[in-house]
Amino acid sequence: MSLLDFYARNSEELLGLVGQHLSLVALSTGIAVVIGVPLGVALTRWPAWRGPVLGLANVFQTIPSLALFGFLIPLPFIGGIGATTAIVALVVYALLPIVRNTYTGIVGVDPAVREAGRGMGMTDWQLLTLVELPLGFGVMLAGVRVATVVGVGTATIAAAIGAGGLGVYIFRGVAMVRRRVRPVRAHPRPSAPSQGADHGRLDRSCCSLAHCCWQWEAAPAAIASWSGPRTSQNQTCWGRSWRSRSSGAPGWR
């Protein structure tokens, strides 16, 4: 079955999973914008909080997604199995680029333009809404774009906690893979007798804890005499000398 045939047969399920995936990303990014933009603006007014806030956002960014889901599941109100936990985790991941770019965009406004606005009698609110936010909008939008890309990638892991999305196909495909390991046991097996050999010779090729693998080069008479069961009297595993009592062959080491 080709990929297009699979999409044609499962179009309804595919559209549903795409809708779930987009809804997770849209909701989380929207909530992150609502929280991150005011927080970034506040950091421009109180620069002393810049280090702790951005440091905490960086710490959240370094937590693996599955580990963050595991931390959030036991929490009341925001935890549990489902889309709520996934949205909270995606919001946490999206905060860093939005807050950082909002702060950078506003701080990067030319001080001369800011002073010109103050000279015209603008208040702090007017200076923010009419000067700083419009000039820093490009940098802020770049942060929202980065947060959206991070959300699209991380939302696939949300299927592990029952939040749906396109990650369902990934985990379903992984679950279908079954690797079977078949144990292989080595047994002593005589090979074809070498021609022109008067006496047999037994060489050990490999030895494990339970079985020994031997390479047997013997004359037909020696093979015929070695038809009995292996016992501790006529064979040992670790290369000790032994002598066959039945055939009278010379001792081998």
Short mmCIF file of C-alpha atoms in Angstrom, two decimals:
data_model
loop_
_atom_site.label_atom_id
_atom_site.label_comp_id
_atom_site.label_asym_id
_atom_site.label_seq_id
_atom_site.Cartn_x
_atom_site.Cartn_y
_atom_site.Cartn_z
CA MET A 1 0.00 0.00 0.00
CA SER A 2 1.44 3.36 -1.03
CA LEU A 3 1.25 6.53 1.03
CA LEU A 4 -1.43 8.05 -1.18
CA ASP A 5 -3.57 4.91 -0.91
CA PHE A 6 -3.28 5.05 2.87
CA TYR A 7 -4.36 8.69 2.89
CA ALA A 8 -7.29 7.90 0.59
CA ARG A 9 -8.53 5.04 2.76
CA ASN A 10 -8.07 6.91 6.04
CA SER A 11 -8.92 10.46 4.95
CA GLU A 12 -11.53 10.98 7.65
CA GLU A 13 -9.19 9.92 10.44
CA LEU A 14 -6.34 11.92 8.94
CA LEU A 15 -8.39 15.12 8.79
CA GLY A 16 -9.50 14.62 12.36
CA LEU A 17 -5.92 14.19 13.59
CA VAL A 18 -4.78 17.24 11.60
CA GLY A 19 -7.56 19.27 13.20
CA GLN A 20 -6.53 18.10 16.66
CA HIS A 21 -2.90 18.93 15.96
CA LEU A 22 -3.68 22.42 14.68
CA SER A 23 -6.02 23.13 17.58
CA LEU A 24 -3.33 22.17 20.10
CA VAL A 25 -0.77 24.44 18.42
CA ALA A 26 -3.18 27.35 17.94
CA LEU A 27 -4.49 27.31 21.51
CA SER A 28 -1.07 26.96 23.09
CA THR A 29 0.51 29.66 20.93
CA GLY A 30 -2.39 32.05 21.56
CA ILE A 31 -2.17 31.56 25.32
CA ALA A 32 1.61 31.99 25.19
CA VAL A 33 1.22 35.27 23.30
CA VAL A 34 -1.29 36.55 25.85
CA ILE A 35 1.11 35.72 28.69
CA GLY A 36 4.46 36.37 27.01
CA VAL A 37 3.93 39.77 25.41
CA PRO A 38 2.84 41.58 28.62
CA LEU A 39 5.61 39.79 30.49
CA GLY A 40 8.19 40.96 27.97
CA VAL A 41 6.86 44.52 28.17
CA ALA A 42 7.04 44.38 31.96
CA LEU A 43 10.68 43.33 31.76
CA THR A 44 11.47 46.52 29.82
CA ARG A 45 9.98 48.59 32.66
CA TRP A 46 11.64 46.56 35.46
CA PRO A 47 15.01 45.40 34.07
CA ALA A 48 15.99 43.79 37.39
CA TRP A 49 13.53 40.96 36.69
CA ARG A 50 15.01 40.19 33.30
CA GLY A 51 17.61 37.68 34.54
CA PRO A 52 15.35 35.54 36.78
CA VAL A 53 12.41 35.46 34.35
CA LEU A 54 14.42 34.58 31.26
CA GLY A 55 16.52 32.13 33.26
CA LEU A 56 13.41 30.32 34.46
CA ALA A 57 12.06 30.22 30.89
CA ASN A 58 15.37 28.77 29.71
CA VAL A 59 15.17 26.07 32.38
CA PHE A 60 11.68 25.08 31.21
CA GLN A 61 12.95 24.95 27.64
CA THR A 62 15.63 22.40 28.53
CA ILE A 63 13.21 19.88 30.08
CA PRO A 64 12.46 17.00 27.67
CA SER A 65 8.88 16.92 26.45
CA LEU A 66 8.04 13.47 27.81
CA ALA A 67 9.52 14.38 31.18
CA LEU A 68 7.49 17.60 31.28
CA PHE A 69 4.32 15.66 30.48
CA GLY A 70 5.18 13.28 33.29
CA PHE A 71 5.66 16.16 35.72
CA LEU A 72 2.35 17.77 34.78
CA ILE A 73 0.15 14.66 34.87
CA PRO A 74 -0.04 14.39 38.70
CA LEU A 75 -0.79 18.11 39.17
CA PRO A 76 -4.42 19.05 39.98
CA PHE A 77 -6.52 21.19 37.61
CA ILE A 78 -3.85 21.35 34.89
CA GLY A 79 -2.68 17.74 34.91
CA GLY A 80 -4.15 14.42 33.96
CA ILE A 81 -4.44 12.53 30.70
CA GLY A 82 -5.70 14.54 27.75
CA ALA A 83 -5.36 17.78 25.84
CA THR A 84 -5.19 20.06 28.89
CA THR A 85 -1.79 18.78 29.98
CA ALA A 86 -0.51 18.99 26.42
CA ILE A 87 -1.63 22.60 26.04
CA VAL A 88 0.03 23.59 29.33
CA ALA A 89 3.29 21.96 28.25
CA LEU A 90 3.18 23.66 24.85
CA VAL A 91 2.56 27.03 26.50
CA VAL A 92 5.61 26.51 28.73
CA TYR A 93 7.77 25.75 25.69
CA ALA A 94 6.43 28.73 23.73
CA LEU A 95 7.03 31.32 26.46
CA LEU A 96 10.80 31.69 26.03
CA PRO A 97 10.93 32.89 22.39
CA ILE A 98 7.93 35.19 22.83
CA VAL A 99 9.13 36.83 26.05
CA ARG A 100 12.71 37.16 24.83
CA ASN A 101 11.80 38.62 21.43
CA THR A 102 9.26 41.01 22.94
CA TYR A 103 11.88 42.34 25.31
CA THR A 104 14.49 42.54 22.55
CA GLY A 105 12.13 44.28 20.12
CA ILE A 106 11.11 47.00 22.57
CA VAL A 107 14.61 47.56 23.94
CA GLY A 108 15.97 47.76 20.39
CA VAL A 109 13.93 50.86 19.54
CA ASP A 110 16.12 53.84 18.79
CA PRO A 111 16.45 55.97 21.93
CA ALA A 112 16.21 59.14 19.80
CA VAL A 113 12.75 58.10 18.61
CA ARG A 114 11.69 57.42 22.18
CA GLU A 115 12.97 60.81 23.31
CA ALA A 116 11.17 62.48 20.42
CA GLY A 117 7.90 60.92 21.57
CA ARG A 118 8.48 62.12 25.10
CA GLY A 119 9.24 65.58 23.76
CA MET A 120 5.85 65.58 22.04
CA GLY A 121 4.21 64.99 25.40
CA MET A 122 3.34 61.31 25.04
CA THR A 123 2.58 59.30 28.13
CA ASP A 124 4.19 55.95 28.82
CA TRP A 125 1.13 54.11 27.48
CA GLN A 126 1.07 56.21 24.30
CA LEU A 127 4.80 55.74 23.86
CA LEU A 128 4.38 51.99 24.19
CA THR A 129 1.37 51.59 21.88
CA LEU A 130 2.28 54.21 19.26
CA VAL A 131 6.07 53.97 19.12
CA GLU A 132 7.67 50.96 20.77
CA LEU A 133 5.24 48.16 19.86
CA PRO A 134 4.91 49.14 16.17
CA LEU A 135 8.68 49.45 15.74
CA GLY A 136 9.42 46.22 17.57
CA PHE A 137 6.60 44.25 15.94
CA GLY A 138 8.91 42.50 13.47
CA VAL A 139 11.13 41.06 16.20
CA MET A 140 8.09 40.07 18.26
CA LEU A 141 6.54 38.32 15.27
CA ALA A 142 9.75 36.34 14.79
CA GLY A 143 9.40 35.08 18.35
CA VAL A 144 5.81 34.01 17.70
CA ARG A 145 6.94 32.18 14.58
CA VAL A 146 9.63 30.30 16.51
CA ALA A 147 7.10 29.40 19.20
CA THR A 148 4.70 28.09 16.56
CA VAL A 149 7.38 25.89 14.99
CA VAL A 150 8.33 24.52 18.40
CA GLY A 151 4.67 23.83 19.12
CA VAL A 152 4.13 21.96 15.85
CA GLY A 153 7.06 19.67 16.60
CA THR A 154 6.33 19.12 20.28
CA ALA A 155 2.61 18.50 19.74
CA THR A 156 3.43 15.14 18.15
CA ILE A 157 4.62 13.89 21.56
CA ALA A 158 1.24 14.86 23.02
CA ALA A 159 -0.23 11.68 21.57
CA ALA A 160 1.63 9.77 24.27
CA ILE A 161 -0.75 11.19 26.90
CA GLY A 162 -3.93 10.83 24.86
CA ALA A 163 -4.09 14.37 23.46
CA GLY A 164 -4.42 13.24 19.84
CA GLY A 165 -2.74 14.90 16.90
CA LEU A 166 -0.53 13.55 14.16
CA GLY A 167 1.69 11.87 16.72
CA VAL A 168 -0.92 9.09 16.87
CA TYR A 169 0.43 7.72 13.60
CA ILE A 170 4.00 7.81 14.93
CA PHE A 171 3.24 5.89 18.11
CA ARG A 172 0.98 3.50 16.22
CA GLY A 173 3.76 2.71 13.77
CA VAL A 174 6.27 2.19 16.57
CA ALA A 175 3.85 -0.14 18.35
CA MET A 176 3.50 -2.27 15.21
CA VAL A 177 7.20 -3.04 15.09
CA ARG A 178 7.95 -6.34 16.80
CA ARG A 179 11.54 -7.40 17.06
CA ARG A 180 11.88 -11.08 17.84
CA VAL A 181 15.14 -12.43 19.14
CA ARG A 182 15.59 -16.12 18.52
CA PRO A 183 18.20 -17.86 20.66
CA VAL A 184 20.76 -19.88 18.74
CA ARG A 185 22.35 -22.89 20.40
CA ALA A 186 25.57 -24.42 19.20
CA HIS A 187 25.90 -28.19 19.19
CA PRO A 188 28.89 -30.37 18.41
CA ARG A 189 28.56 -31.61 14.88
CA PRO A 190 31.11 -33.71 13.04
CA SER A 191 32.10 -32.56 9.59
CA ALA A 192 33.03 -34.67 6.60
CA PRO A 193 36.08 -36.89 7.22
CA SER A 194 39.28 -35.77 5.69
CA GLN A 195 40.74 -38.18 3.12
CA GLY A 196 44.06 -39.82 3.84
CA ALA A 197 43.92 -39.24 7.57
CA ASP A 198 44.88 -42.24 9.69
CA HIS A 199 43.89 -40.85 13.01
CA GLY A 200 41.10 -38.46 13.90
CA ARG A 201 41.82 -35.06 15.32
CA LEU A 202 39.40 -32.96 17.32
CA ASP A 203 39.98 -29.21 17.42
CA ARG A 204 37.92 -26.88 19.56
CA SER A 205 36.68 -23.85 17.60
CA CYS A 206 34.60 -22.12 20.22
CA CYS A 207 33.26 -22.84 23.66
CA SER A 208 30.41 -21.22 25.61
CA LEU A 209 29.13 -21.69 29.11
CA ALA A 210 26.70 -24.46 28.16
CA HIS A 211 27.89 -25.90 24.83
CA CYS A 212 31.14 -26.38 22.97
CA CYS A 213 31.56 -26.14 19.25
CA TRP A 214 34.05 -28.59 17.81
CA GLN A 215 35.55 -29.10 14.41
CA TRP A 216 35.87 -32.78 13.68
CA GLU A 217 38.32 -34.14 11.18
CA ALA A 218 38.46 -37.89 11.46
CA ALA A 219 38.81 -41.07 9.52
CA PRO A 220 35.66 -43.16 8.98
CA ALA A 221 36.80 -45.64 11.58
CA ALA A 222 37.21 -42.93 14.18
CA ILE A 223 33.75 -41.51 13.39
CA ALA A 224 32.19 -44.94 13.72
CA SER A 225 33.85 -45.47 17.07
CA TRP A 226 32.54 -42.08 18.28
CA SER A 227 28.90 -43.04 17.96
CA GLY A 228 28.26 -43.37 21.68
CA PRO A 229 26.86 -40.62 23.90
CA ARG A 230 29.16 -37.94 25.24
CA THR A 231 30.06 -38.50 28.86
CA SER A 232 32.49 -37.02 31.30
CA GLN A 233 34.73 -40.10 30.78
CA ASN A 234 35.41 -39.65 27.08
CA GLN A 235 35.10 -35.89 26.49
CA THR A 236 35.59 -32.65 28.35
CA CYS A 237 34.70 -29.11 27.38
CA TRP A 238 37.72 -27.05 28.33
CA GLY A 239 40.46 -28.82 26.45
CA ARG A 240 41.55 -31.35 29.06
CA SER A 241 43.11 -34.58 27.77
CA TRP A 242 40.77 -37.47 27.24
CA ARG A 243 41.06 -40.96 25.79
CA SER A 244 38.41 -43.05 24.17
CA ARG A 245 38.11 -46.37 25.96
CA SER A 246 36.18 -48.05 23.18
CA SER A 247 38.32 -47.33 20.15
CA GLY A 248 41.77 -47.19 21.66
CA ALA A 249 42.58 -43.95 19.82
CA PRO A 250 45.49 -41.87 21.10
CA GLY A 251 44.78 -39.18 23.67
CA TRP A 252 43.97 -35.72 22.32
CA ARG A 253 44.58 -32.38 24.02
#
